[in-house]
Coordinates of C-alpha atoms (C1' of nucleotides) in Angstrom, one line a residue:
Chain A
X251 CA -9.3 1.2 1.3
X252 CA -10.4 4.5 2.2
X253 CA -9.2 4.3 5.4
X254 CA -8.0 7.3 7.5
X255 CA -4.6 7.7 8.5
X256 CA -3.9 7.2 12.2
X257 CA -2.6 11.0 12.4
X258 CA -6.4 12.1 11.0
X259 CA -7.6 9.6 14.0
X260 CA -5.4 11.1 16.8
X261 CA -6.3 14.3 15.8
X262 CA -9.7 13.9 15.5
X263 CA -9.5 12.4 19.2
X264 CA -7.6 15.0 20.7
X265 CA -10.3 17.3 19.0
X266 CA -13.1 16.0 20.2
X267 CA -11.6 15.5 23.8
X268 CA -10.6 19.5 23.7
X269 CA -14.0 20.4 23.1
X270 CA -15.8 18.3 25.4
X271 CA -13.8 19.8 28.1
X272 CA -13.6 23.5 27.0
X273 CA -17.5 23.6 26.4
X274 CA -18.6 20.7 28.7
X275 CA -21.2 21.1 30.8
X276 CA -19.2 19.7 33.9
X277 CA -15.3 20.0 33.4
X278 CA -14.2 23.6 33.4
X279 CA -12.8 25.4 30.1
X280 CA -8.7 24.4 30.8
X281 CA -6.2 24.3 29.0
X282 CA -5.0 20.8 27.6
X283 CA -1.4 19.8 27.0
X284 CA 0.0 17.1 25.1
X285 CA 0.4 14.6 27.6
X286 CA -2.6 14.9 29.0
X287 CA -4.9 14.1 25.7
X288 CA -1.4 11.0 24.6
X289 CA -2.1 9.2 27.8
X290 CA -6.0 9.1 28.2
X291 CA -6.3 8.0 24.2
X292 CA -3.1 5.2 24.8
X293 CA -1.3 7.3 21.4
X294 CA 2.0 8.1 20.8
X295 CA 3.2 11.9 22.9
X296 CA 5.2 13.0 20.2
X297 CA 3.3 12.1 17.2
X298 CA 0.3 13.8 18.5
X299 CA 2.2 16.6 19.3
X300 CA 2.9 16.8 15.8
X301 CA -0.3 16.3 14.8
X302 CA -1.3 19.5 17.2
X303 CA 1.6 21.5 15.6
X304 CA -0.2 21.1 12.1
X305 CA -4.0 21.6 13.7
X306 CA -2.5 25.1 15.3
X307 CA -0.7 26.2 12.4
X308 CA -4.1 25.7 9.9
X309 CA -5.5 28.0 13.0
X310 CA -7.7 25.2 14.3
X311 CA -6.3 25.4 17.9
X312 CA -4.6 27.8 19.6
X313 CA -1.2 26.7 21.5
X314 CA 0.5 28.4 24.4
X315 CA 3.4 27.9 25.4
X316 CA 5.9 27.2 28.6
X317 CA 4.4 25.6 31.9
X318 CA 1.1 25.3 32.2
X319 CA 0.9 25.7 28.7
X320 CA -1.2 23.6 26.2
X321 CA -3.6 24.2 23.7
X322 CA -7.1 25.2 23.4
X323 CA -10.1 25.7 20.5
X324 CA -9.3 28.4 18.3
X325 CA -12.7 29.4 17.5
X326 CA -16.5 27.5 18.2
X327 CA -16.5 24.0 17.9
X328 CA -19.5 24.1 15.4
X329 CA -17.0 25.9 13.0
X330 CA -14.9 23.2 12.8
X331 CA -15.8 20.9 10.2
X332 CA -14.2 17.5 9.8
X333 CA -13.0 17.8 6.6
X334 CA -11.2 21.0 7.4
X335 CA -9.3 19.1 10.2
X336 CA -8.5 16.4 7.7
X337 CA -6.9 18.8 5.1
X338 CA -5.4 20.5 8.0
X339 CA -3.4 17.5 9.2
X340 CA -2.9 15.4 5.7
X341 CA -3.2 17.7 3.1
X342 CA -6.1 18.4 0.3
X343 CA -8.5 15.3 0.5
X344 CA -10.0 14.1 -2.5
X345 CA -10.1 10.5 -4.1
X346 CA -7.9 11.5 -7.1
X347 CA -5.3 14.1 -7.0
X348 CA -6.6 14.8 -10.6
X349 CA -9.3 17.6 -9.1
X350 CA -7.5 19.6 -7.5
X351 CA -3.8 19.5 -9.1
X352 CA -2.0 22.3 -10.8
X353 CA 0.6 20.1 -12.3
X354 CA -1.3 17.5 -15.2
X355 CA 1.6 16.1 -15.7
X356 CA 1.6 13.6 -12.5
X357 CA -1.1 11.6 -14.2
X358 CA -0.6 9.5 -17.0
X359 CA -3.6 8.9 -18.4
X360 CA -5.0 12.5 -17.9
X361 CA -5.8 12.2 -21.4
X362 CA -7.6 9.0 -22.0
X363 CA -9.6 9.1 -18.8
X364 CA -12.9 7.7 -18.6
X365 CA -13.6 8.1 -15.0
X366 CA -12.5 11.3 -14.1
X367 CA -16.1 13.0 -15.0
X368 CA -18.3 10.2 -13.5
X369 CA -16.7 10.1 -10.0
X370 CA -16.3 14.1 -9.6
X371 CA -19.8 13.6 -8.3
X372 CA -18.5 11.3 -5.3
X373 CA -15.6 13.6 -5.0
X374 CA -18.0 15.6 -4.4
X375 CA -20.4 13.8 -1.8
X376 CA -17.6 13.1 0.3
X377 CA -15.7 16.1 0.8
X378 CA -19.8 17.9 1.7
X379 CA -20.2 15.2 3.8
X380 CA -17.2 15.5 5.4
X381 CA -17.5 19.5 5.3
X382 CA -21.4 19.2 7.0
X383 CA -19.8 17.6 10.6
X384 CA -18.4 19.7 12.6
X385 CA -16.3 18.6 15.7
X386 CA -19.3 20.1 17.6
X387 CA -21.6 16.9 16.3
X388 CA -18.8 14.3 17.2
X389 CA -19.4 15.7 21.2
X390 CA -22.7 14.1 21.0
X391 CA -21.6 11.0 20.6
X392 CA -19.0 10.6 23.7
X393 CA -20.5 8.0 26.2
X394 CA -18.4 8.5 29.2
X395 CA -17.4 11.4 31.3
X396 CA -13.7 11.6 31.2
X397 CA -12.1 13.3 33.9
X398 CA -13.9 14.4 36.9
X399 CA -11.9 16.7 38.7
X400 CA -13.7 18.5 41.7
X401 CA -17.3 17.1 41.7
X402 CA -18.5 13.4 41.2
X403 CA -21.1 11.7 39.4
X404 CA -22.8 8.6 40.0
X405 CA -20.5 5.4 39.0
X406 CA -19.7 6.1 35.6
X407 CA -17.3 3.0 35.0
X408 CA -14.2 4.2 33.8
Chain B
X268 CA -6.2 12.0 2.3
X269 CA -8.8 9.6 1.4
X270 CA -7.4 8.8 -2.1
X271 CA -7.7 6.1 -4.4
X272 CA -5.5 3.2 -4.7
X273 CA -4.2 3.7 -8.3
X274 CA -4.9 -0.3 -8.6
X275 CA -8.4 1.0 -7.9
X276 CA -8.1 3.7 -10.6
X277 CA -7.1 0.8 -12.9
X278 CA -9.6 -1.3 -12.2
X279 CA -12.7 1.4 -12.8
X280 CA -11.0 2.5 -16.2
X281 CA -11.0 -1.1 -17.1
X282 CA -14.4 -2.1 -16.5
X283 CA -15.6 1.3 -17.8
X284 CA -13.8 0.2 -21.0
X285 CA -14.9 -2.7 -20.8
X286 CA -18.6 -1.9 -20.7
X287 CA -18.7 0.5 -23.0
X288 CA -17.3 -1.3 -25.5
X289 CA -19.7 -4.9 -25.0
X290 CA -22.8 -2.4 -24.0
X291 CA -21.7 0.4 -26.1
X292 CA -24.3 1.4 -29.6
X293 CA -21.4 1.5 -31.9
X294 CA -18.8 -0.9 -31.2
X295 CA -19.8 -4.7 -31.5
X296 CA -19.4 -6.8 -28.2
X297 CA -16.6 -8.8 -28.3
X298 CA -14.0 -10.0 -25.7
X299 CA -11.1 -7.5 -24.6
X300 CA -7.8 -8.4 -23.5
X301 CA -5.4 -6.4 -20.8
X302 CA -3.1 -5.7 -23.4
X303 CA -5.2 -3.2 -25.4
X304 CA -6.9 -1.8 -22.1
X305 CA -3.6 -1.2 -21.1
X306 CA -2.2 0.9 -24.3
X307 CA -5.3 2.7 -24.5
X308 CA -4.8 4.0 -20.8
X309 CA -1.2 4.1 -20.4
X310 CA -1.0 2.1 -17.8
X311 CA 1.4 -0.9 -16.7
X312 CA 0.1 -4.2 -18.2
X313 CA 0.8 -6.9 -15.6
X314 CA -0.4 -4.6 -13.0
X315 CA -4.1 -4.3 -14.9
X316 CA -3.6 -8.0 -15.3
X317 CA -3.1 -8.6 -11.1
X318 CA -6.8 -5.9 -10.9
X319 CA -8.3 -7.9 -13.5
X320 CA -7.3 -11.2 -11.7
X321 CA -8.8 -9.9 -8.7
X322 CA -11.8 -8.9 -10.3
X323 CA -12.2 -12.2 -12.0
X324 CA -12.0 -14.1 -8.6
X325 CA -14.7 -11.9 -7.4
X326 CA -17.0 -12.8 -10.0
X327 CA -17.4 -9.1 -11.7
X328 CA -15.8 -9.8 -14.8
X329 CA -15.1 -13.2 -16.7
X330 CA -12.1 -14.5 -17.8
X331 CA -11.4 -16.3 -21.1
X332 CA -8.0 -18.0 -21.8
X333 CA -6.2 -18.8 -24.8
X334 CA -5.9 -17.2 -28.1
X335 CA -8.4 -14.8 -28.5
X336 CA -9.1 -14.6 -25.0
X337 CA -9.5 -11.6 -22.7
X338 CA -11.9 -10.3 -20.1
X339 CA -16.0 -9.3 -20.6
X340 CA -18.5 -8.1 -17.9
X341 CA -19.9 -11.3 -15.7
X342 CA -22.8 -9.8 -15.4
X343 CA -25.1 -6.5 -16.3
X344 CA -23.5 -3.1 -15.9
X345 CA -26.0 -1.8 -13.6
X346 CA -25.6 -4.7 -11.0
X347 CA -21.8 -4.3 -10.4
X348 CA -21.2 -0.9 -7.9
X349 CA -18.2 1.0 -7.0
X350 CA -18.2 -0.4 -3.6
X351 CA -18.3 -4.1 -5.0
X352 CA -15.3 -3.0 -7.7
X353 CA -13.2 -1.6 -4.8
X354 CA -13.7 -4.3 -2.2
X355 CA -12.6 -6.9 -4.6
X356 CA -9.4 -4.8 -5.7
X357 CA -8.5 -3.8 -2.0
X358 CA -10.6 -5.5 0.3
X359 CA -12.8 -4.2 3.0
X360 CA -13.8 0.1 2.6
X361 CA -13.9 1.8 5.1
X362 CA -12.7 5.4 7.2
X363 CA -11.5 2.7 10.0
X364 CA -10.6 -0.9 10.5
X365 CA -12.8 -0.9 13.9
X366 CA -15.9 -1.4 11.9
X367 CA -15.4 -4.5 10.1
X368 CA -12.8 -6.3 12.7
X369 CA -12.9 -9.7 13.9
X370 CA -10.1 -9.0 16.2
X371 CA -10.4 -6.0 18.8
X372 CA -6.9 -6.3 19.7
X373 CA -5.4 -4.0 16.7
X374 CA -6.4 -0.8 17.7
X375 CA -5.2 0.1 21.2
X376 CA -7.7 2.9 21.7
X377 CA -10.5 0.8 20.9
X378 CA -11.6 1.4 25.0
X379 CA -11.5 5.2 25.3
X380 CA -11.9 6.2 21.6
X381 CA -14.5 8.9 21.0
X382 CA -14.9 9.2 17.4
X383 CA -15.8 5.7 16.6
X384 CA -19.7 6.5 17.1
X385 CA -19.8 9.3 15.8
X386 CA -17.7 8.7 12.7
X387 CA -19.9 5.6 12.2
X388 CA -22.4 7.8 9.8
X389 CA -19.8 9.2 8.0
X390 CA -18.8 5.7 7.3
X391 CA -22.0 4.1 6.5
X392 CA -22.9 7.6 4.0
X393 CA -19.8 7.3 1.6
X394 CA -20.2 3.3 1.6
X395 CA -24.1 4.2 0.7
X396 CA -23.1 6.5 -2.3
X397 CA -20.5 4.0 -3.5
X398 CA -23.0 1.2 -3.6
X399 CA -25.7 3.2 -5.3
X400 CA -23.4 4.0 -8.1
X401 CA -22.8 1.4 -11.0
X402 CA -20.6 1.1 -13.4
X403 CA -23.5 1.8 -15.7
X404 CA -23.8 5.0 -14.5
X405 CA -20.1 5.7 -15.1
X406 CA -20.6 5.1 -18.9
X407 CA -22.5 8.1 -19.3
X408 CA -19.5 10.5 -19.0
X409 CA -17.8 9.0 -21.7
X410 CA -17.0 11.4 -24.1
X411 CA -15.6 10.3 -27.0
X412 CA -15.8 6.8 -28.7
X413 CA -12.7 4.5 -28.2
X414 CA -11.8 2.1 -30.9
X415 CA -14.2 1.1 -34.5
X416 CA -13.0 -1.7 -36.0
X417 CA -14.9 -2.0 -38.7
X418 CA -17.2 1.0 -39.9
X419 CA -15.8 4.3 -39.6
X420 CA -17.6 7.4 -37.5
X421 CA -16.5 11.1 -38.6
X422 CA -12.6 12.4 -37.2
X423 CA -12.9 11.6 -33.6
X424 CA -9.6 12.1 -32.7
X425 CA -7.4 9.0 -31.0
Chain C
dA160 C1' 17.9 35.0 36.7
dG161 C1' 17.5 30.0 36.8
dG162 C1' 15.0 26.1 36.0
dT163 C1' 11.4 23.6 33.9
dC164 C1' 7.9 22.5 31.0
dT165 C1' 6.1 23.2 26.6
dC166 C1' 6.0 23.6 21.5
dC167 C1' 8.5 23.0 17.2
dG168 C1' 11.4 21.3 13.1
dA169 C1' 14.4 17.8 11.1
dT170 C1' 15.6 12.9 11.0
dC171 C1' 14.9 7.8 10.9
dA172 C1' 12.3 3.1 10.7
dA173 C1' 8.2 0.4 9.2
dA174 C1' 4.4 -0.7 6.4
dT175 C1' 1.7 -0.3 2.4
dT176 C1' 1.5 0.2 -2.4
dG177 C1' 3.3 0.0 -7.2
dG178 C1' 5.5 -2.5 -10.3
dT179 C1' 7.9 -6.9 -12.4
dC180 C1' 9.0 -11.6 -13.7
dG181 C1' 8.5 -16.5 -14.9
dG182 C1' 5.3 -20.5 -15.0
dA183 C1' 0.7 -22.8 -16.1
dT184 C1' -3.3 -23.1 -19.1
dA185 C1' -6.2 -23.1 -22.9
dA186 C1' -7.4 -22.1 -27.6
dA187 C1' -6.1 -22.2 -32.4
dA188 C1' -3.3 -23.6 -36.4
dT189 C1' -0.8 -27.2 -38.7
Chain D
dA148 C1' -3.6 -35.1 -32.7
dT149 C1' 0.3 -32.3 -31.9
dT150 C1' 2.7 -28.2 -31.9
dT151 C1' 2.5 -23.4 -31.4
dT152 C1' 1.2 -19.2 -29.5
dA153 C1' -1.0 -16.0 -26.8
dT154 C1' -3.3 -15.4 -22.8
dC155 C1' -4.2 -15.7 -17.6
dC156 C1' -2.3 -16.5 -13.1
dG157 C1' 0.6 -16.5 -8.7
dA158 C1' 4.9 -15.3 -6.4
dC159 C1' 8.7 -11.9 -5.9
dC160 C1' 11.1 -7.3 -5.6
dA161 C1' 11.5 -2.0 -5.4
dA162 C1' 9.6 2.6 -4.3
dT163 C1' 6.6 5.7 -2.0
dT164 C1' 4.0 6.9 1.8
dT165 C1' 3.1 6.8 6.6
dG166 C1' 4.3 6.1 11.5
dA167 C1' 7.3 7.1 15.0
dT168 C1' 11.4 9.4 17.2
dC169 C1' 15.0 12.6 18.7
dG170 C1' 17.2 16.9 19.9
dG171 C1' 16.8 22.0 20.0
dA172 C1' 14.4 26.7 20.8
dG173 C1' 11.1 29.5 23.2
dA174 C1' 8.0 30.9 27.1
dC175 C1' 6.3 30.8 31.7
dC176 C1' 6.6 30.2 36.8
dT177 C1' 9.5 30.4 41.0

DNA sequence: AGGTCTCCGATCAAATTGGTCGGATAAAAT
DNA sequence: ATTTTATCCGACCAATTTGATCGGAGACCT
């Protein structure tokens, strides 16, 4: 119930590892590709890909193309709230599709609803939550250094 | 994204109805079968029988068999919450399974994920606002009285 | 200019959810 | 007390959504 869909997960992943090495204090800004971001997170290449393809086209990441190519933050990471990577990815997030609908006729009971009114207000909770985090604040939270190209630190298991 | 199972939608229209009608000034309490939650709300009958089930087994409402029989609150409207109603529909909420799992083997980037800490508050604030509301709460947005049996209030239209 | 590596759109399989049916049970009427 | 009737209850089947995959087009490096 509630859950997120693995595609919100993987791109939420690939996200957070973009950022921590475009604006980490050890790696240097590079450019990611696919591959790369699939094979450190054990996900699927091409579903992620997919995934990416969405996140570039809501103008969340930039992509470039041919060898060498990959993709990169399109702006701050601060900017980029959670729930507009979520809407990006899956569409319009909500808990009914009754909010935010142009067509009433999908639900039945439009009419005779009794719980439209009272749960607005956690429709609305969520979605500020959700719309408060920004990619930036999930950084914080990564334990490990991932990849360590040029210099190394002290025995950071792996 | 983050939607609503419609058994879920059932089952708060249900026990809304449900309370306002045993809690409500007007009508007298009295025992409500699925049948007539179900044609007031348009919505398939055995289905809001499998939520009710559900929500019988979990001790939130009470069932009554026979004749005459039907479904009333098991306990005071302000003790039963959201989260309560939509873990006994659909079992465990939650933004991911990794938070409530007994077996670590499901998620294959349970080693190198890095949005499980961080996504932990998210998780814990929309279970927090789903347990703080009652159903009790969600009576105060109903608008317009359902069914009077016996006395007769001014044209509210049905 | 050729080759290679990348992104990109359309297509297919799996899982979850929505919906349905017949049997068991308990209360009421005869 | 027995029959009848209306309800709850558990198992089964179909549809939608989600997860995953494949082949093609475009861009960069050599």
């Amino acid at each position: 119930m509630l859950k997120l869909s693995k595609k919100a997960d993987y791109g939420l992943m690939a996200l957070q590892y973009i950022a921590s090495v475009q604006f980490g204090d050890v790696a240097q800004a590079r450019i990611i590709n696919t591959k790369e971001i699939a094979e450190e997170h054990h996900i699927p290449v091409e579903l992620l890909a997919k995934v990416l393809q969405a996140l570039a086209k809501h103008g969340i990441v930039e992509s470039q193309n041919g060898p060498k190519g990959g993709y990169l933050l399109a702006r701050n990471a601060g900017t980029i709230t959670i729930a507009q990577v979520l809407e990006a990815i899956e569409g319009p997030l909500g808990i009914a599709d009754c909010y935010h609908d142009k067509d009433e006729s999908t639900c039945l009971q439009r009419e005779h609803c009794n719980i439209r009114t009272p749960l607005r207000k956690v429709q609305d909770s969520i979605y500020q939550l959700l719309n408060n985090m920004t990619v930036e604040d999930m950084m914080g939270g990564t334990p490990l250094i991932t990849i360590q190209p040029t210099t190394t630190v002290e025995g950071v298991e792996r």
